[in-house]
Coordinates of C-alpha atoms in Angstrom, one line a residue:
M1 CA 107.4 107.8 113.5
L2 CA 109.6 110.6 112.3
G3 CA 112.9 111.2 114.2
E4 CA 113.8 114.6 115.7
V5 CA 115.5 117.2 113.6
A6 CA 119.1 117.5 114.6
T7 CA 119.3 121.3 114.2
K8 CA 116.5 123.8 114.5
P9 CA 115.3 124.6 110.9
K10 CA 113.6 127.6 109.6
V11 CA 109.9 127.2 110.2
V12 CA 106.9 128.8 108.4
V13 CA 103.4 128.8 109.9
L14 CA 100.4 128.5 107.6
G15 CA 97.0 129.8 108.6
R16 CA 94.3 132.4 108.4
A17 CA 95.7 134.7 111.1
S18 CA 97.4 137.9 109.9
D19 CA 100.6 137.1 111.8
C20 CA 101.2 133.8 109.9
D21 CA 104.1 133.5 107.5
V22 CA 101.7 132.4 104.8
V23 CA 98.2 133.8 105.2
I24 CA 95.5 131.7 103.6
D25 CA 92.2 133.6 103.7
H26 CA 89.6 130.7 103.5
P27 CA 86.8 129.9 106.0
S28 CA 88.0 126.3 106.3
V29 CA 91.5 127.3 107.4
S30 CA 92.3 127.7 111.1
G31 CA 94.1 130.8 112.5
R32 CA 97.3 128.8 112.9
H33 CA 96.6 125.8 110.9
A34 CA 99.9 124.0 110.0
R35 CA 103.7 124.6 109.9
M36 CA 106.5 123.4 107.7
S37 CA 110.2 123.1 108.4
W38 CA 113.2 121.7 106.5
H39 CA 114.2 118.1 107.4
G40 CA 117.2 117.3 105.3
E41 CA 116.2 117.6 101.7
K42 CA 112.5 117.1 102.5
I43 CA 109.9 119.3 104.3
L44 CA 108.3 118.3 107.5
L45 CA 104.6 119.2 107.4
E46 CA 102.8 119.3 110.7
D47 CA 99.1 119.9 111.5
M48 CA 98.6 122.4 114.4
S49 CA 95.4 120.9 115.8
S50 CA 93.4 122.6 113.1
S51 CA 89.6 122.3 112.9
N52 CA 89.3 121.0 109.4
G53 CA 92.6 119.0 109.0
T54 CA 95.7 119.1 106.9
F55 CA 96.2 116.9 103.9
A56 CA 99.2 115.9 101.9
N57 CA 98.7 114.2 98.5
G58 CA 95.1 113.5 99.4
E59 CA 95.8 111.9 102.8
K60 CA 94.9 113.5 106.1
I61 CA 98.1 113.9 108.2
D62 CA 99.4 114.9 111.6
R63 CA 103.0 114.9 110.7
V64 CA 104.6 113.8 107.4
L65 CA 107.7 114.4 105.2
I66 CA 106.9 115.9 101.8
R67 CA 108.7 117.5 98.9
A68 CA 108.2 121.0 97.6
G69 CA 105.5 120.8 95.0
D70 CA 103.5 118.0 96.6
E71 CA 99.8 118.7 96.9
V72 CA 99.1 120.3 100.3
Q73 CA 95.5 121.2 101.4
L74 CA 94.5 123.0 104.5
G75 CA 90.8 122.3 105.2
Q76 CA 89.4 123.0 101.7
A77 CA 92.1 125.4 100.6
V78 CA 94.9 124.2 98.3
L79 CA 98.4 125.6 99.1
S80 CA 100.0 127.6 96.3
W81 CA 103.7 126.9 96.3
A82 CA 104.1 130.2 94.5
D83 CA 102.9 132.2 97.5
P84 CA 105.4 135.0 98.2
G85 CA 105.5 134.0 101.9
L86 CA 107.1 130.7 100.9
K87 CA 109.9 132.1 98.8
P88 CA 112.4 132.8 101.7
F89 CA 111.6 129.4 103.1
L90 CA 112.2 127.5 99.8
K91 CA 115.6 129.2 99.4
L92 CA 116.7 127.4 102.5
A93 CA 116.9 124.0 100.9
S94 CA 119.7 121.9 102.3
K95 CA 122.2 122.8 99.6
G96 CA 121.2 126.4 99.4
T97 CA 119.6 126.1 96.0
M98 CA 116.2 127.6 95.2
V99 CA 113.5 125.1 95.0
A100 CA 111.1 125.8 92.1
P101 CA 108.0 123.7 92.7
P102 CA 105.1 123.5 90.3
S103 CA 102.6 126.4 90.8
L104 CA 99.0 125.7 91.7
A105 CA 97.8 129.1 90.5
G106 CA 99.0 129.7 87.0
N107 CA 102.8 130.0 86.8
M108 CA 103.1 127.0 84.5
A109 CA 101.2 128.8 81.8
R110 CA 103.9 131.4 81.8
S111 CA 106.9 129.1 82.0
T112 CA 108.0 127.1 78.9
V113 CA 110.5 125.2 81.0
K114 CA 107.9 123.8 83.3
I115 CA 105.6 122.9 80.5
V116 CA 108.4 121.0 78.7
G117 CA 109.3 119.3 82.0
I118 CA 105.7 118.0 82.5
F119 CA 105.5 116.6 78.9
V120 CA 108.9 115.0 79.4
G121 CA 107.7 113.4 82.6
I122 CA 104.6 112.1 80.9
A123 CA 106.6 110.6 78.1
L124 CA 109.0 108.9 80.5
A125 CA 106.1 107.5 82.5
L126 CA 104.4 106.2 79.4
F127 CA 107.5 104.6 77.8
G128 CA 108.7 103.3 81.1
G129 CA 105.5 101.4 81.7
L130 CA 104.6 103.3 84.8
W131 CA 100.9 103.5 83.9
I132 CA 100.5 99.8 84.9
T133 CA 101.6 100.4 88.4
E134 CA 99.8 102.3 91.2
P135 CA 102.8 104.7 91.8
G136 CA 102.9 105.3 88.1
R137 CA 99.2 106.1 87.9
N138 CA 99.5 108.4 90.9
F139 CA 102.3 110.2 89.3
L140 CA 100.5 110.7 86.0
N141 CA 97.4 111.9 87.9
Y142 CA 99.5 114.3 89.8
L143 CA 100.9 115.8 86.6
R144 CA 97.5 116.1 85.2
L145 CA 96.1 117.9 88.2
Q146 CA 99.1 120.3 88.2
H147 CA 98.6 121.1 84.6
A148 CA 94.8 121.6 85.2
A149 CA 95.4 124.0 88.1
A150 CA 98.2 125.9 86.4
T151 CA 96.2 126.7 83.3
A152 CA 93.1 127.9 85.3
S153 CA 92.2 131.5 85.0
T154 CA 91.5 132.0 88.8
D155 CA 92.4 130.3 92.1
E156 CA 88.8 129.3 92.5
E157 CA 88.8 127.6 89.1
A158 CA 92.0 125.8 90.0
F159 CA 90.4 124.6 93.2
V160 CA 87.4 123.2 91.3
R161 CA 89.6 121.5 88.7
T162 CA 91.9 119.8 91.2
T163 CA 89.5 119.0 94.0
M164 CA 86.0 118.7 92.6
V165 CA 86.3 117.7 88.9
P166 CA 88.0 114.4 89.4
Q167 CA 85.1 113.3 91.7
L168 CA 82.5 114.9 89.4
R169 CA 83.7 112.9 86.3
R170 CA 83.2 109.7 88.1
A171 CA 79.8 110.7 89.6
L172 CA 78.1 112.0 86.4
D173 CA 77.8 108.6 84.7
P174 CA 74.4 108.6 82.9
T175 CA 74.4 104.8 82.5
E176 CA 74.8 103.8 86.1
P177 CA 71.8 101.4 86.6
V178 CA 70.3 102.8 89.8
V179 CA 70.5 106.4 88.5
R180 CA 69.3 105.5 85.1
N181 CA 66.3 103.4 86.3
T182 CA 65.2 106.0 88.9
A183 CA 65.4 108.9 86.4
V184 CA 63.5 106.9 83.7
Q185 CA 60.7 106.1 86.1
L186 CA 60.3 109.7 87.1
A187 CA 60.6 111.1 83.6
A188 CA 58.1 108.6 82.2
R189 CA 55.3 110.5 83.9
N190 CA 55.9 113.0 81.1
E191 CA 56.8 110.6 78.4
G192 CA 58.5 111.5 75.1
T193 CA 61.8 113.0 74.1
F194 CA 63.8 115.0 76.6
R195 CA 61.8 118.0 77.8
V196 CA 61.7 120.5 80.7
E197 CA 58.6 118.8 82.3
Q198 CA 60.8 115.7 82.9
V199 CA 63.4 117.9 84.5
A200 CA 60.7 119.4 86.7
A201 CA 59.4 115.9 87.7
I202 CA 62.9 114.8 88.7
W203 CA 63.6 118.0 90.6
Q204 CA 60.3 117.9 92.5
H205 CA 60.7 114.2 93.5
V206 CA 64.3 114.6 94.7
R207 CA 63.9 118.0 96.4
E208 CA 60.8 116.9 98.4
R209 CA 62.7 113.9 99.8
W210 CA 66.2 115.3 100.3
R211 CA 67.6 115.5 103.9
Y212 CA 70.8 117.5 104.5
V213 CA 73.8 115.6 106.0
N214 CA 77.4 117.0 106.1
D215 CA 80.5 115.5 104.4
P216 CA 83.2 113.8 106.5
R217 CA 85.0 116.5 108.5
G218 CA 87.7 118.3 106.6
R219 CA 86.9 116.7 103.3
E220 CA 85.1 117.6 100.1
Y221 CA 83.4 114.3 99.5
V222 CA 81.2 114.0 96.4
A223 CA 78.9 111.0 96.9
M224 CA 78.1 108.9 93.9
P225 CA 74.4 109.5 92.9
R226 CA 73.5 105.9 93.5
E227 CA 74.7 106.3 97.1
S228 CA 72.5 109.3 97.6
I229 CA 69.5 107.6 96.1
Q230 CA 70.1 104.4 98.1
N231 CA 70.4 106.5 101.2
Q232 CA 66.9 107.7 100.5
Y233 CA 68.0 111.0 99.2
A234 CA 70.5 112.3 101.8
G235 CA 73.7 114.3 101.6
D236 CA 75.0 117.9 101.3
C237 CA 74.5 120.5 98.6
D238 CA 77.0 119.1 96.1
D239 CA 75.6 115.6 96.5
F240 CA 72.1 117.0 95.7
A241 CA 73.5 118.9 92.7
V242 CA 75.4 115.9 91.3
T243 CA 72.5 113.6 91.8
L244 CA 70.2 115.9 89.8
A245 CA 72.8 116.4 87.1
A246 CA 73.4 112.7 86.7
M247 CA 69.7 112.0 86.5
V248 CA 69.1 114.7 83.9
R249 CA 72.0 113.2 81.8
A250 CA 70.5 109.7 82.3
I251 CA 67.4 110.7 80.3
G252 CA 69.2 112.3 77.4
G253 CA 69.7 115.9 78.7
D254 CA 72.8 117.9 79.4
A255 CA 73.7 119.3 82.9
R256 CA 76.5 120.9 84.7
V257 CA 77.4 121.6 88.4
V258 CA 78.2 125.1 89.5
F259 CA 80.5 125.6 92.5
M260 CA 80.3 129.1 94.1
E261 CA 80.9 131.2 97.2
G262 CA 78.1 133.3 98.5
T263 CA 77.2 135.3 101.5
R264 CA 76.7 132.1 103.5
G265 CA 79.9 130.4 102.3
G266 CA 80.6 127.7 99.7
H267 CA 77.8 126.1 97.8
A268 CA 77.0 124.0 94.7
Y269 CA 74.0 123.6 92.5
A270 CA 73.0 122.0 89.2
E271 CA 71.9 123.6 86.0
A272 CA 70.1 121.7 83.3
C273 CA 70.3 122.6 79.6
V274 CA 66.9 123.0 77.9
R275 CA 67.2 123.7 74.2
E276 CA 64.2 125.9 73.8
D277 CA 63.7 129.6 74.1
A278 CA 63.2 131.0 77.6
T279 CA 59.6 132.0 76.9
T280 CA 58.7 128.4 76.0
V281 CA 60.5 127.1 79.0
A282 CA 58.8 129.5 81.4
T283 CA 55.4 128.6 79.9
K284 CA 56.0 124.9 80.3
I285 CA 57.2 125.1 83.9
A286 CA 54.2 127.2 84.9
R287 CA 51.8 124.8 83.2
F288 CA 53.6 121.8 84.9
Y289 CA 52.7 123.2 88.3
G290 CA 49.4 124.6 87.2
R291 CA 47.3 126.1 90.0
N292 CA 50.1 125.3 92.5
W293 CA 52.7 127.5 90.7
A294 CA 52.3 130.5 92.9
Q295 CA 52.4 128.3 96.0
Y296 CA 55.6 126.6 95.0
A297 CA 57.2 129.7 93.6
R298 CA 56.2 131.7 96.6
N299 CA 54.7 134.4 94.5
R300 CA 58.0 134.9 92.5
Q301 CA 56.4 134.7 89.1
H302 CA 59.5 134.2 87.0
I303 CA 62.1 131.6 86.2
A304 CA 65.9 132.1 86.7
Y305 CA 68.4 130.8 84.2
R306 CA 71.7 131.4 82.4
S307 CA 72.4 131.3 78.7
S308 CA 75.5 130.3 76.7
T309 CA 76.4 129.9 73.0
E310 CA 75.8 126.1 73.4
C311 CA 72.6 126.3 75.4
P312 CA 69.8 128.9 75.4
V313 CA 68.5 128.0 78.9
W314 CA 70.7 126.7 81.7
L315 CA 67.8 126.2 84.2
N316 CA 68.7 126.8 87.8
L317 CA 68.1 123.6 89.9
D318 CA 69.5 124.9 93.2
W319 CA 68.6 123.1 96.5
N320 CA 67.7 126.6 97.9
A321 CA 65.2 127.3 95.1
N322 CA 61.6 126.3 95.6
V323 CA 61.0 125.3 92.0
P324 CA 63.2 124.4 89.0
G325 CA 64.1 127.9 87.7
G326 CA 63.9 129.4 91.2
D327 CA 66.1 132.4 92.2
Y328 CA 69.9 132.1 92.4
E329 CA 71.7 132.8 95.7
P330 CA 74.0 135.9 95.8
E331 CA 77.5 134.9 94.5
R332 CA 81.1 136.2 94.9
W333 CA 82.4 133.8 92.3
A334 CA 80.9 130.9 90.3
V335 CA 82.7 128.1 88.3
A336 CA 80.7 125.6 86.2
A337 CA 82.1 122.1 85.8
Y338 CA 81.0 119.7 83.1
A339 CA 81.0 115.9 82.9
D340 CA 83.9 115.9 80.5
G341 CA 86.1 117.8 82.9
R342 CA 85.8 121.2 81.4
T343 CA 85.3 124.2 83.6
E344 CA 84.1 127.8 83.0
V345 CA 84.2 130.9 85.1
L346 CA 80.7 132.5 85.1
A347 CA 79.3 135.9 85.8
V348 CA 77.7 135.8 89.2
A349 CA 74.2 136.2 90.6
P350 CA 73.8 139.7 92.2
G351 CA 73.7 140.4 95.9
A352 CA 77.3 139.8 97.0
Q353 CA 80.6 141.6 96.3
P354 CA 82.0 139.7 93.3
T355 CA 85.7 138.9 92.8
A356 CA 87.6 140.8 90.1
R357 CA 87.7 137.9 87.7
A358 CA 84.0 137.2 88.2
Q359 CA 83.3 140.9 87.3
R360 CA 85.2 140.3 84.0
A361 CA 83.4 137.1 83.1
A362 CA 81.2 137.1 80.0
T363 CA 77.9 138.9 80.8
A364 CA 76.1 136.2 78.7
T365 CA 76.8 133.8 81.6
A366 CA 75.0 136.0 84.2
P367 CA 71.7 134.8 85.6
Q368 CA 68.5 136.2 84.0
R369 CA 64.9 136.2 84.8
L370 CA 61.7 135.8 82.7
S371 CA 58.2 136.4 84.0
T372 CA 55.8 133.4 84.1
T373 CA 52.7 135.6 84.7
N374 CA 49.7 134.5 82.6
R375 CA 51.6 131.6 81.1
R376 CA 49.4 128.8 82.5

């Protein structure tokens, strides 16, 4: 239990309300979510009975001492220590010196000193043997996450890199036995080298059985695909997306997970890479469903997909679609995450007001449609 502060320190309140010292406009953040105050040379972080919890360095807290620059998360929103509302507070360090914590939104990319400091820290950790200890591994992981966030082009990409990608890299293992065996059995109905019919067979099987269940409160938990399969196909949207992506990879395909914000809030879905032209893909999907195509597609006689320099057809495998290649949901921003840890800001599906960065994304990454009429 922390002792009482001897003198009343300067306090900053963090939350979604406009009268907070630091305003964080995110749906998972409460009106008055948390507060921070100086406690000697450390900062006392306190949750203010928020709905979605306050987290410090990955742990849910009620009241804890931290240092400026530690990872702080309010609900699903990561605190940026570079927020202008924090500058007066950070100047009140116990010795009156300005605290310059690592930025979570891009300052490192503009600061040679910070970049040098990170590389020096990594070198010291390696040569000191810290990698063999749990504190050492945590420190190196912290530096890696800080660098990933600081070099992101948007706050949304920084969030995906620091919160979702570490979980995604573990989950998208194509050799995990439960995932591999299940995917092979489904794909074998359309035997041969990797093809879009195998993707359709997997999507149809998983989508027909999936039951929606929320994450633990206040956490973005990405279930391992084997967990979702063993739970008889249950979980939330990112679990569905990750399960599909892992199964596609398990049969020799490429897949990515797209995180986005739409008119109904945050969402995630998978896209599978099919290395054929869009016309061929549309024809094969329509033939796969045959007479049932119109019923499954609900009379939307087209497929929806993205293109990139590395893949002609990134086929939409959204939970909300009725078929592989079904329509995209309206998006404000969209960030694709790959199994190797790469991320990419995408042009968005129409129907919502996009962010400024999403408007500047390469138009080649915007969703497209191709008619499937008379392709059966």
